[in-house]
Amino acid sequence: MFIESIILNNYRAYKGCNKVSFEQNGKNIFVLAGNNGFGKTTFLTSLVWCLYGKLMVDVDEKFRREINDSQGYKNYSKLNLNKSSAADLLAMQLDNDLRRHIAKTGYTEQQKAIKDCAQCYVEVNIIDTFIPSIPCRRISIRRTYDYFLDNEVVEVLIDGHVNELAKEVGYDIFINDFILSKDIAKFFFFDAEKIVNLAEVKSVEEKRRLSTAYSEVLGIKKYEDIRRTLENLRLKLRKNAGASVSVAKLEKLSAEVASIEQSIDKSIDERSTMDERIAALKIENDSLQERLIREGNAMSVEELEKQKALLKSLQETNASMKQKFRDMLDLAPFAISGKLLYELYHQLRAEQDAKAKTANADAIIYALRSTHQELTSNIKNAGLTESQIELLTSIINDSFAHHVPAQTPAGTTCKVLLDYTAGEINEFQALYDNLRFSFSIAFKQLVKDLKNNSNFLIKTQKKIQAAEQDDRNAEVAILRKQKNEISNEISDLEAKIRSISEKIGVLNKELTVKKKQLSELSKTMRVDDVDKEKDAIAERIIAELTDLLQTLRHKRKQSLEAKIKSEIDVLMHKSDFIHKVRIDLEEDIIDINLLDSKGELINKEKLSKGEQQLYATAILKALVDESNIEFPVFIDSPLQKFDSIHSKNIITKFYPAVSKQVVIFPLLGKELSAGEYEALLPNVNKSYVIKNYNGVSSLVEVEPSKLFDTLS
């Protein structure tokens, strides 16, 4: 599939007919450059509007936000007409009768001036497209909004003619089913700066949304939809044939399931609205910060509060360190004593050994004497004669008198000087070990830490003093107040989002339970004889689809893991930084994990913004490849946050390979440097510059090699 040309007529900043032509000449990159506010993003939006109309809310949250901000799609559509054309139309002061007449009969040749002012349209001409059962070479899609009649018309021509089959199914459905599904369009129309969102998927709900996109891109969703349709059919058959009581239960459960699903959708919409509000507030917050910097005050309100909290923590740490220092100083005399402490240690050890020897000798003598006494006492009970008793007693006495001393022998020559108790000896041992092995190192480290902490504390105090002094500047004070209010609102919204996410989690669990109850109840209900064959066929197909989906998910999972890893290896300059990519699938949740060479998870939050963008880009490229969908890729804000090495990889390896047709919308000099463009140039097919005079934009083709000359 290749877009041959795009026409914007009276669309927003583009007054009159503006045509961009593309051609196939072996080079796949097309550049549409322009300054901020000239219409780069508008051009990209025009394509999404042309293809999807009011369904563009399902393509990207930013479109949903823009439409909501416009108070609905009708008001949003009115803004599509070029302001100058709208003013010219209003100046004609046309009456309602004419409006009704034109609505009924159409514009006449004499009313061409009214038509030219009243209508804006976007037309996309596509070639090399395969449509089953419809031979075609070119498909033209035009969406027109008429400001005067306040209506929107979409036309699809195949080789210049209306196709009855396409008309019958409906042009919006035809585009969605045969050109590009709205559910996966975001992978082909994207802001490179926002693509990092793919790498920041954290919550269960975000993982669930990614899983939905994953299923759509990889062709899994269509089988899931068929299975769901068949399950609903079986449910309908049971409703038609079941007893009134059972049917009532079935309908009640079905209503509860539908109600929970509505609540989930409503909560998701609420959260999306809040996410959009936070995004807008953060932009405003950054703008205020820039103004503060221009005023010579780089510290925001929240930063000031953080500095004050840091100061308090530093002060507490300082006090704790000083107390520890004082405790260590108490030990300093012992450390200084050196040799004396060593001698004391050995004296205590000698005394301890002497006491131990004496205690052991006393114990032995006591045991022997007790044994002697016991033996002599028991002889009388041995049944011996008097002479035998006297003889045996004499022998025992002589033996013990020879071996058992009358008193404890002198065990050592050590003189007891200290006579410490066991507890006192243990305390001294601990002190001695501390002084010998760790005191010096710990003391030096404490002195160093205390010095560093004190220096940091002084610097923090100076920062706070400077910031508080700046607050006396009235303008700075106002900016700080505004920034503080925005920060508070962001915090409140983030708290509400967390609450909503928890609510969605609870609702999803409840939904799972209700669906299971519904399934179990339906199994107990019989169907009419006339519908039994239908039910059996549906049951068999559902079982086969379930097996197919399990196999397909496994194969797609392995293939996608390999492709993401391959793309990461191509794009990242760190050799084997990411050793493996692992995709975990659990029901309707997908989680993509990165593993290092040890098999341990890599924290994606610790990746730089550039690395996160590369990782997300690798996911995008892998999904596009796996989808087997041939559609041009449109990239706004290219190369944002990439360093020179990563930019080169994107330019030389990603853009030439992601699609047969790649259209980028850079801000020259900022989002695409001259050096980067030089590397891109061999693959550049055509280049256009968006010019703007008095608020009116137009597209001017320039020789690719001369593109940067337009900056001068």
XYZ file of C-alpha atoms in Angstrom:
712
model
C 0.000 0.000 0.000
C 1.346 3.387 -1.038
C -0.150 6.882 -0.678
C 0.209 8.535 -4.081
C -1.038 11.986 -3.069
C -2.744 13.947 -0.296
C -4.871 17.031 -0.879
C -5.855 19.535 1.805
C -8.457 22.055 0.715
C -9.384 24.901 3.075
C -8.434 22.617 5.952
C -7.553 24.683 9.038
C -4.362 26.681 8.321
C -4.225 25.463 4.685
C -6.309 27.821 2.537
C -7.201 26.769 -0.973
C -6.011 23.547 -2.558
C -2.710 22.176 -1.229
C -1.463 18.968 -2.823
C 1.452 16.782 -1.821
C 2.480 14.160 -4.364
C 4.541 11.108 -3.581
C 6.208 8.761 -6.005
C 7.921 5.391 -5.878
C 11.562 5.624 -6.914
C 13.289 3.240 -4.501
C 13.646 5.836 -1.722
C 11.051 5.536 1.053
C 11.407 8.706 3.165
C 9.432 11.903 2.603
C 10.107 15.051 4.620
C 7.504 17.723 5.390
C 9.340 20.374 7.410
C 8.131 23.571 8.990
C 8.311 25.806 12.034
C 6.141 25.226 15.078
C 2.631 26.518 14.500
C 2.884 26.308 10.705
C 0.846 23.133 10.332
C 2.967 19.958 10.686
C 0.696 18.390 13.286
C -2.360 19.772 11.463
C -1.288 17.881 8.328
C -1.014 14.648 10.312
C -4.389 15.269 11.959
C -5.984 15.848 8.550
C -5.105 12.300 7.478
C -6.642 10.785 10.610
C -9.776 12.907 10.127
C -10.045 11.925 6.461
C -9.878 8.206 7.254
C -11.942 8.035 10.446
C -14.049 11.170 10.968
C -15.771 11.058 14.358
C -14.167 7.660 14.995
C -10.784 9.399 15.325
C -11.408 9.497 19.101
C -10.488 5.787 19.096
C -7.155 6.416 17.360
C -5.449 8.579 19.991
C -6.376 10.218 23.277
C -5.273 13.625 22.000
C -8.070 13.591 19.409
C -10.578 12.660 22.087
C -9.295 15.568 24.179
C -9.493 18.040 21.292
C -13.052 16.991 20.467
C -14.095 17.187 24.123
C -12.508 20.644 24.414
C -14.538 21.698 21.368
C -17.760 20.588 23.130
C -18.395 17.750 20.690
C -17.545 16.525 17.215
C -19.853 18.981 15.408
C -18.086 21.984 16.885
C -14.730 20.304 16.236
C -15.671 19.837 12.572
C -16.571 23.529 12.251
C -13.031 24.392 13.305
C -11.708 22.351 10.360
C -12.747 25.073 7.914
C -10.053 27.651 7.277
C -10.780 30.752 9.379
C -10.448 33.120 6.428
C -12.910 31.065 4.348
C -15.344 30.946 7.270
C -15.110 34.742 7.626
C -15.724 35.203 3.880
C -18.779 32.954 4.089
C -20.212 34.806 7.073
C -19.654 38.094 5.256
C -22.037 36.904 2.501
C -24.926 36.968 5.021
C -26.775 34.057 3.377
C -30.319 33.308 4.553
C -31.809 30.031 5.804
C -34.018 29.589 2.723
C -30.916 29.351 0.559
C -29.410 26.893 2.997
C -32.487 24.662 2.745
C -32.512 24.932 -1.045
C -28.842 23.970 -1.358
C -29.305 21.120 1.112
C -32.139 19.800 -1.074
C -30.764 20.344 -4.585
C -27.010 20.915 -4.117
C -24.845 23.807 -5.233
C -25.365 25.281 -8.692
C -22.599 26.630 -10.912
C -23.635 30.144 -9.909
C -23.165 29.208 -6.242
C -19.574 28.017 -6.730
C -18.168 30.932 -4.682
C -20.381 29.904 -1.732
C -19.302 26.280 -2.093
C -15.596 27.200 -2.257
C -15.872 29.169 0.983
C -18.184 26.714 2.746
C -16.339 23.442 2.172
C -13.121 21.966 3.407
C -11.964 18.521 2.477
C -9.034 16.161 2.740
C -8.383 13.608 0.008
C -6.050 10.627 0.164
C -5.197 8.652 -2.978
C -3.855 5.145 -2.376
C -2.318 2.644 -4.824
C -1.023 -0.941 -4.582
C -3.905 -2.037 -2.376
C -5.422 -5.494 -2.298
C -9.169 -5.673 -1.593
C -10.699 -9.179 -1.571
C -13.184 -9.683 -4.431
C -12.652 -6.103 -5.683
C -10.056 -5.574 -8.419
C -8.524 -2.129 -7.987
C -5.420 -0.071 -8.699
C -6.294 3.215 -6.994
C -8.554 4.071 -4.078
C -9.532 7.701 -3.462
C -10.914 8.664 -0.058
C -12.318 12.156 0.423
C -13.975 13.505 3.557
C -15.732 16.844 3.167
C -17.233 19.163 5.751
C -19.697 21.833 4.647
C -19.781 24.732 7.090
C -22.858 26.293 5.487
C -24.903 23.076 5.574
C -23.180 21.794 8.750
C -22.793 18.270 7.416
C -20.007 15.803 6.654
C -19.718 13.475 3.666
C -17.182 10.715 3.006
C -16.638 9.371 -0.518
C -14.678 6.323 -1.611
C -13.887 5.817 -5.284
C -12.215 2.681 -6.625
C -10.424 3.376 -9.901
C -12.499 6.542 -10.206
C -15.878 4.887 -9.717
C -18.320 4.227 -6.905
C -18.168 0.573 -5.869
C -21.521 -0.839 -4.844
C -20.023 -3.404 -2.441
C -17.998 -0.716 -0.632
C -21.047 1.549 -0.572
C -23.256 -1.228 0.774
C -21.014 -2.102 3.753
C -20.567 1.616 4.503
C -17.512 3.688 3.676
C -16.370 4.094 7.284
C -16.537 0.310 7.802
C -14.836 -0.260 4.443
C -11.916 2.022 5.392
C -11.615 0.447 8.843
C -11.718 -3.143 7.542
C -9.758 -2.877 4.285
C -7.480 0.176 4.550
C -6.388 0.493 8.221
C -8.220 -0.384 11.443
C -8.702 2.583 13.778
C -7.599 0.385 16.685
C -4.078 0.052 15.298
C -3.803 3.386 13.479
C -1.788 4.842 16.364
C 1.073 2.543 15.392
C 1.209 4.236 11.981
C 0.361 7.833 12.953
C 2.396 8.756 15.983
C 4.275 11.469 17.796
C 7.839 10.230 18.306
C 8.060 12.198 21.545
C 5.033 10.375 22.947
C 6.025 6.941 21.728
C 7.921 6.532 25.005
C 4.486 5.813 26.550
C 4.858 2.315 25.129
C 7.878 1.851 27.387
C 6.176 3.270 30.477
C 3.288 0.835 30.752
C 2.885 0.224 34.493
C -0.696 -0.122 35.666
C -2.876 -3.151 35.010
C -5.213 -1.023 32.932
C -2.346 0.268 30.753
C -1.181 -3.335 30.263
C -4.736 -4.299 29.351
C -4.919 -1.511 26.733
C -1.567 -2.583 25.287
C -2.848 -6.169 25.165
C -5.903 -5.029 23.169
C -3.680 -3.250 20.649
C -1.374 -6.277 20.580
C -4.322 -8.569 19.786
C -5.548 -6.237 17.041
C -2.164 -5.751 15.378
C -1.283 -9.444 15.429
C -4.635 -10.554 14.029
C -5.752 -12.260 17.236
C -8.692 -9.967 17.929
C -10.730 -11.111 14.916
C -10.748 -14.684 16.264
C -11.641 -13.406 19.732
C -14.526 -11.424 18.212
C -15.804 -14.519 16.369
C -15.664 -16.548 19.576
C -17.486 -13.806 21.496
C -20.186 -13.662 18.795
C -20.700 -17.426 18.990
C -20.894 -17.295 22.789
C -23.557 -14.586 22.526
C -25.435 -16.737 20.003
C -25.488 -19.706 22.404
C -26.679 -17.387 25.152
C -29.474 -16.104 22.886
C -30.579 -19.663 22.058
C -30.928 -20.444 25.748
C -32.853 -17.267 26.401
C -35.332 -18.230 23.674
C -35.890 -21.767 24.978
C -35.333 -21.578 28.719
C -37.918 -21.562 31.493
C -39.088 -18.150 32.556
C -37.286 -18.325 35.898
C -33.976 -19.330 34.326
C -34.356 -16.767 31.545
C -35.014 -14.085 34.146
C -31.811 -15.049 35.966
C -29.921 -15.078 32.680
C -31.218 -11.652 31.689
C -30.457 -10.292 35.157
C -26.860 -11.517 34.969
C -26.512 -10.212 31.401
C -27.770 -6.799 32.521
C -25.314 -6.802 35.440
C -22.438 -7.679 33.101
C -23.452 -4.875 30.722
C -23.779 -2.422 33.629
C -20.306 -3.293 34.964
C -18.804 -2.953 31.468
C -20.433 0.489 31.141
C -19.040 1.509 34.530
C -15.568 0.365 33.472
C -15.803 2.297 30.190
C -17.056 5.405 32.027
C -14.236 5.157 34.579
C -11.661 4.709 31.825
C -13.018 7.814 30.053
C -12.856 9.791 33.326
C -9.283 8.703 33.854
C -8.353 9.566 30.272
C -9.826 13.042 30.717
C -7.788 13.490 33.886
C -4.650 12.206 32.157
C -5.173 14.768 29.430
C -5.712 17.517 32.005
C -2.498 16.527 33.788
C -0.604 16.583 30.479
C -1.910 20.106 29.782
C -1.085 21.256 33.319
C 2.450 19.895 33.053
C 2.980 21.892 29.868
C 1.734 25.012 31.663
C 3.914 24.128 34.650
C 6.999 23.862 32.437
C 6.150 27.194 30.841
C 5.940 28.883 34.248
C 9.246 27.337 35.230
C 10.865 28.749 32.091
C 9.498 32.187 32.999
C 10.898 31.836 36.502
C 14.281 31.013 35.041
C 14.095 34.055 32.779
C 13.370 36.122 35.878
C 16.579 34.817 37.369
C 14.862 32.355 39.676
C 15.307 28.759 38.671
C 13.728 27.317 41.816
C 10.043 26.443 41.703
C 7.703 26.400 44.697
C 7.782 22.650 44.982
C 11.556 22.666 44.597
C 11.787 25.219 47.410
C 9.667 22.975 49.599
C 11.893 20.034 48.678
C 14.954 22.087 49.597
C 13.401 22.940 52.968
C 12.606 19.271 53.577
C 16.152 18.409 52.553
C 17.505 21.043 54.946
C 15.515 19.536 57.807
C 16.808 16.067 56.961
C 20.396 17.362 56.743
C 20.034 19.077 60.103
C 18.739 15.881 61.708
C 21.560 13.890 60.130
C 24.067 16.483 61.311
C 22.793 16.273 64.891
C 22.888 12.474 64.790
C 26.446 12.481 63.434
C 27.607 14.943 66.086
C 26.162 12.754 68.835
C 27.914 9.744 67.336
C 31.103 11.785 67.124
C 30.823 12.688 70.811
C 30.300 9.012 71.681
C 33.390 8.070 69.719
C 35.398 10.818 71.430
C 34.657 9.085 74.734
C 36.676 6.161 73.428
C 39.490 8.281 72.115
C 41.606 8.109 75.339
C 41.597 4.338 75.105
C 42.662 4.444 71.482
C 45.422 6.919 72.310
C 46.753 4.761 75.194
C 47.986 2.222 72.646
C 50.596 -0.013 74.433
C 49.011 0.419 77.862
C 45.680 -0.859 76.563
C 47.494 -3.796 74.972
C 49.196 -4.647 78.292
C 45.893 -4.330 80.136
C 44.315 -6.726 77.666
C 47.035 -9.363 78.251
C 46.878 -8.884 82.073
C 43.149 -9.578 81.993
C 43.696 -12.624 79.778
C 46.375 -13.975 82.201
C 44.110 -13.386 85.202
C 41.249 -15.041 83.372
C 43.408 -18.093 82.579
C 44.643 -18.329 86.182
C 41.097 -18.146 87.538
C 40.032 -20.811 85.104
C 42.836 -23.170 86.163
C 42.107 -22.640 89.870
C 38.424 -23.202 89.340
C 39.087 -26.402 87.426
C 41.447 -27.734 90.168
C 38.886 -26.973 92.916
C 36.238 -28.816 90.974
C 38.416 -31.912 90.549
C 39.422 -32.027 94.243
C 35.808 -31.593 95.273
C 34.774 -34.475 93.021
C 37.508 -36.781 94.310
C 36.714 -36.049 97.937
C 33.046 -36.665 97.346
C 33.895 -39.989 95.720
C 36.165 -40.940 98.652
C 33.464 -40.180 101.144
C 30.865 -42.126 99.156
C 33.137 -45.219 98.874
C 34.011 -45.362 102.564
C 30.371 -44.931 103.500
C 29.178 -47.755 101.261
C 31.811 -50.334 102.407
C 29.852 -50.944 105.621
C 26.888 -52.042 103.545
C 28.889 -54.472 101.419
C 28.387 -57.481 103.772
C 32.082 -57.817 104.704
C 33.669 -58.863 107.956
C 35.128 -56.226 110.302
C 38.683 -57.135 109.380
C 37.854 -56.960 105.662
C 36.167 -53.573 106.124
C 39.194 -52.221 108.007
C 41.593 -53.501 105.353
C 39.616 -52.087 102.418
C 39.079 -48.761 104.180
C 42.816 -48.495 104.834
C 43.629 -49.155 101.170
C 41.127 -46.493 99.932
C 42.378 -43.919 102.438
C 45.976 -44.470 101.463
C 45.151 -44.231 97.758
C 43.188 -40.969 98.081
C 45.747 -39.485 100.506
C 48.432 -40.099 97.896
C 46.524 -38.587 94.913
C 44.237 -35.914 96.398
C 45.978 -32.824 97.828
C 44.749 -31.292 101.020
C 44.371 -27.877 99.306
C 44.306 -26.394 95.770
C 47.799 -26.386 94.250
C 49.296 -23.180 92.918
C 48.323 -23.169 89.247
C 50.079 -20.015 88.048
C 52.489 -17.382 89.032
C 50.158 -14.605 87.668
C 49.476 -11.882 90.198
C 45.851 -10.789 90.325
C 45.748 -7.012 89.966
C 42.311 -6.250 88.459
C 40.024 -9.092 89.411
C 37.314 -8.136 86.810
C 33.992 -9.934 86.817
C 32.963 -11.976 83.771
C 30.634 -9.160 82.628
C 33.355 -6.541 82.970
C 35.753 -8.716 80.997
C 33.196 -9.083 78.149
C 32.683 -5.304 78.026
C 36.423 -4.703 77.856
C 36.798 -7.370 75.144
C 34.171 -5.639 73.009
C 35.890 -2.278 73.537
C 39.303 -3.738 72.705
C 38.009 -5.437 69.491
C 36.284 -2.224 68.403
C 39.423 -0.129 68.940
C 41.643 -2.718 67.304
C 39.624 -3.544 64.175
C 37.127 -0.766 63.268
C 37.444 2.347 65.417
C 40.030 4.104 63.284
C 38.231 3.463 59.983
C 34.819 4.340 61.417
C 36.156 7.494 63.052
C 37.795 8.735 59.852
C 34.645 7.967 57.812
C 32.446 9.743 60.367
C 34.641 12.846 60.251
C 34.460 12.795 56.438
C 30.668 12.277 56.383
C 30.162 15.001 58.979
C 32.220 17.434 56.925
C 30.361 16.602 53.674
C 26.979 16.826 55.352
C 27.859 20.189 56.899
C 29.005 21.551 53.519
C 25.811 20.298 51.828
C 23.748 21.817 54.654
C 25.413 25.221 54.212
C 24.824 25.135 50.419
C 21.172 24.199 50.923
C 20.715 27.029 53.419
C 22.180 29.485 50.898
C 19.861 28.200 48.124
C 16.818 28.640 50.346
C 17.917 32.094 51.427
C 18.440 33.138 47.795
C 15.061 31.738 46.742
C 13.227 33.395 49.635
C 14.986 36.645 48.844
C 13.744 36.370 45.230
C 10.208 35.967 46.549
C 10.279 39.632 47.437
C 10.121 40.218 43.680
C 6.369 40.669 43.059
C 6.359 39.040 39.602
C 8.348 36.042 40.832
C 5.962 35.665 43.760
C 2.957 35.608 41.378
C 4.605 33.035 39.116
C 5.461 30.888 42.108
C 1.891 31.087 43.370
C 0.515 30.037 39.988
C 2.991 27.176 39.770
C 2.091 26.045 43.271
C -1.621 26.001 42.384
C -0.905 23.929 39.274
C 1.274 21.507 41.257
C -1.507 21.062 43.818
C -4.052 20.403 41.075
C -1.750 17.831 39.472
C -1.339 16.070 42.838
C -5.125 16.035 43.368
C -5.745 14.638 39.889
C -3.075 11.960 40.325
C -4.727 10.897 43.592
C -8.114 10.702 41.815
C -6.563 8.665 39.001
C -5.159 6.182 41.516
C -8.612 5.893 43.087
C -10.271 5.366 39.694
C -7.668 2.734 38.740
C -8.412 0.859 41.968
C -12.131 1.087 41.170
C -11.527 -0.291 37.659
C -9.543 -3.172 39.161
C -12.422 -4.041 41.511
C -14.949 -3.787 38.671
C -12.842 -6.070 36.448
C -12.720 -8.709 39.183
C -16.495 -8.400 39.650
C -16.955 -8.644 35.873
C -14.932 -11.864 35.743
C -17.101 -13.405 38.486
C -20.371 -12.345 36.799
C -19.252 -13.671 33.414
C -18.352 -16.989 34.994
C -21.765 -17.141 36.706
C -23.421 -16.317 33.377
C -21.456 -19.055 31.630
C -22.289 -21.654 34.295
C -25.990 -20.733 34.256
C -26.178 -20.956 30.470
C -24.723 -24.483 30.611
C -27.637 -25.657 32.765
C -30.244 -24.383 30.316
C -31.417 -26.452 27.401
C -32.109 -25.242 23.897
C -35.027 -26.095 21.649
C -34.679 -29.159 19.434
C -34.725 -26.927 16.385
C -31.665 -25.011 17.696
C -29.685 -27.978 19.044
C -27.668 -28.392 15.868
C -26.805 -24.668 15.820
C -25.768 -24.856 19.466
C -23.609 -27.943 18.913
C -21.856 -26.377 15.924
C -21.255 -23.144 17.852
C -19.890 -25.113 20.829
C -17.532 -27.083 18.590
C -16.262 -23.953 16.812
C -15.774 -22.141 20.147
C -13.653 -25.055 21.408
C -11.602 -25.062 18.190
C -11.184 -21.272 18.356
C -10.056 -21.510 21.975
C -7.353 -24.027 21.012
C -6.396 -21.949 17.979
C -6.104 -18.771 20.058
C -3.899 -20.502 22.606
C -1.580 -21.794 19.883
C -1.618 -18.485 18.005
C -0.827 -16.450 21.130
C 2.106 -18.723 21.931
C 3.539 -18.529 18.406
C 2.978 -14.787 18.122
C 4.477 -14.283 21.571
C 7.689 -16.086 20.630
C 7.913 -14.311 17.287
C 7.309 -10.883 18.830
C 9.905 -11.511 21.575
C 12.501 -12.356 18.930
C 11.606 -9.324 16.782
C 11.694 -6.841 19.678
C 15.076 -8.223 20.760
C 16.353 -8.017 17.187
C 15.216 -4.389 16.833
C 16.753 -3.434 20.194
C 20.073 -4.949 19.085
C 19.927 -2.887 15.897
C 18.948 0.418 17.522
C 20.834 0.438 20.833
C 24.561 1.040 20.910
C 25.088 -0.868 24.195
C 26.319 -4.318 23.301
C 24.125 -7.040 24.860
C 22.729 -4.523 27.356
C 19.392 -6.289 26.966
C 20.041 -10.017 26.745
C 16.470 -11.218 26.359
C 12.918 -9.940 25.890
C 10.165 -11.826 27.677
C 6.469 -11.309 27.038
C 4.120 -12.470 29.790
C 0.511 -13.070 28.775
C -2.181 -13.590 31.375
C -5.749 -13.519 30.086
C -6.237 -9.968 28.762
C -3.020 -8.514 30.201
C 0.350 -8.254 28.462
C 3.623 -7.386 30.147
C 6.884 -6.910 28.235
C 9.990 -7.464 30.380
C 13.675 -6.934 29.647
C 16.293 -9.308 31.070
C 20.052 -8.908 31.434
C 22.700 -11.577 30.821
C 22.109 -12.990 34.345
C 18.406 -13.433 33.649
C 17.492 -10.612 36.032
C 14.795 -8.041 35.246
C 15.989 -4.648 33.998
C 14.166 -1.731 35.611
C 12.807 0.165 32.582
C 12.367 3.297 34.727
C 16.156 3.487 35.070
C 16.592 3.671 31.297
C 17.321 7.142 29.967
C 14.562 8.926 28.040
C 16.474 8.229 24.847
C 16.810 4.530 25.705
C 13.116 4.346 26.607
C 12.272 5.875 23.230
C 14.493 3.365 21.463
C 12.914 0.495 23.375
C 9.421 1.784 22.516
C 10.509 2.270 18.892
C 11.686 -1.351 18.825
C 8.264 -2.460 20.092
C 6.549 -0.345 17.432
C 8.744 -1.711 14.624
C 8.225 -5.301 15.807
C 4.432 -4.852 16.010
C 4.298 -3.310 12.524
C 6.411 -6.170 11.112
C 4.315 -8.826 12.858
C 1.051 -7.289 11.653
C 1.999 -7.828 7.996
C 0.040 -4.624 7.336
C 1.526 -2.521 4.566
C 0.635 1.069 5.348
C 2.740 4.245 5.342
C 4.145 5.402 8.677
C 3.768 9.065 9.657
C 6.073 10.413 12.377
C 5.710 13.782 14.089
C 8.542 15.283 16.211
C 11.218 12.807 15.043
C 14.482 12.280 16.950
C 13.304 14.100 20.099
C 15.443 13.180 23.170
C 17.848 11.001 21.170
C 21.592 11.442 21.525
C 23.814 11.497 18.425
C 24.501 7.731 18.418
C 20.849 6.782 18.891
C 19.749 9.367 16.292
C 22.110 7.865 13.746
C 20.675 4.398 14.389
C 17.118 5.693 13.971
C 18.032 7.501 10.733
C 20.043 4.722 9.130
C 18.302 1.610 10.489
C 14.752 2.430 11.604
C 13.359 4.905 9.038
C 14.566 2.967 5.970
C 13.098 -0.305 7.276
C 9.899 0.481 9.198
C 7.731 0.866 6.064
C 7.880 1.201 2.282
C 6.719 4.798 2.787
C 7.757 6.932 5.764
C 6.669 10.555 6.144
C 8.353 12.642 8.852
C 7.431 16.115 10.100
C 10.577 17.642 11.650
C 11.354 21.058 13.047
C 14.578 21.730 11.162
C 17.560 22.482 13.328
C 15.896 21.252 16.516
C 14.219 17.904 15.819
C 16.471 17.226 12.844
C 19.970 18.706 12.600
C 21.866 19.336 9.389
C 24.242 16.474 10.194
C 21.381 14.079 10.893
C 19.656 15.092 7.660
C 22.888 14.446 5.786
C 22.771 10.846 7.045
C 19.080 10.634 6.109
C 19.463 12.161 2.636
C 20.367 8.956 0.705
C 16.897 7.613 1.556
C 14.945 10.857 1.035
C 12.535 10.673 -1.895
C 10.938 14.137 -1.716
C 10.946 17.077 0.630
C 8.438 19.838 1.257
C 8.577 22.998 3.330
C 5.473 24.361 5.032
C 5.365 28.116 4.493
C 3.118 30.440 6.453
C 2.142 33.983 5.543
C -0.281 35.902 7.743
C -1.562 32.706 9.311
C -2.117 30.899 5.997
C -0.015 27.769 5.361
C 0.997 26.214 2.067
C 3.302 23.428 0.933
C 6.294 24.112 -1.296
C 8.370 21.314 -2.801
C 12.136 21.779 -2.547
C 15.055 19.750 -3.804
C 15.968 17.344 -0.950
C 19.611 18.418 -0.999
C 18.515 22.073 -0.649
C 16.117 21.564 2.274
C 18.303 23.195 4.920
C 18.924 26.159 2.637
C 15.337 27.188 3.379
C 16.370 28.063 6.945
C 18.447 31.016 5.777
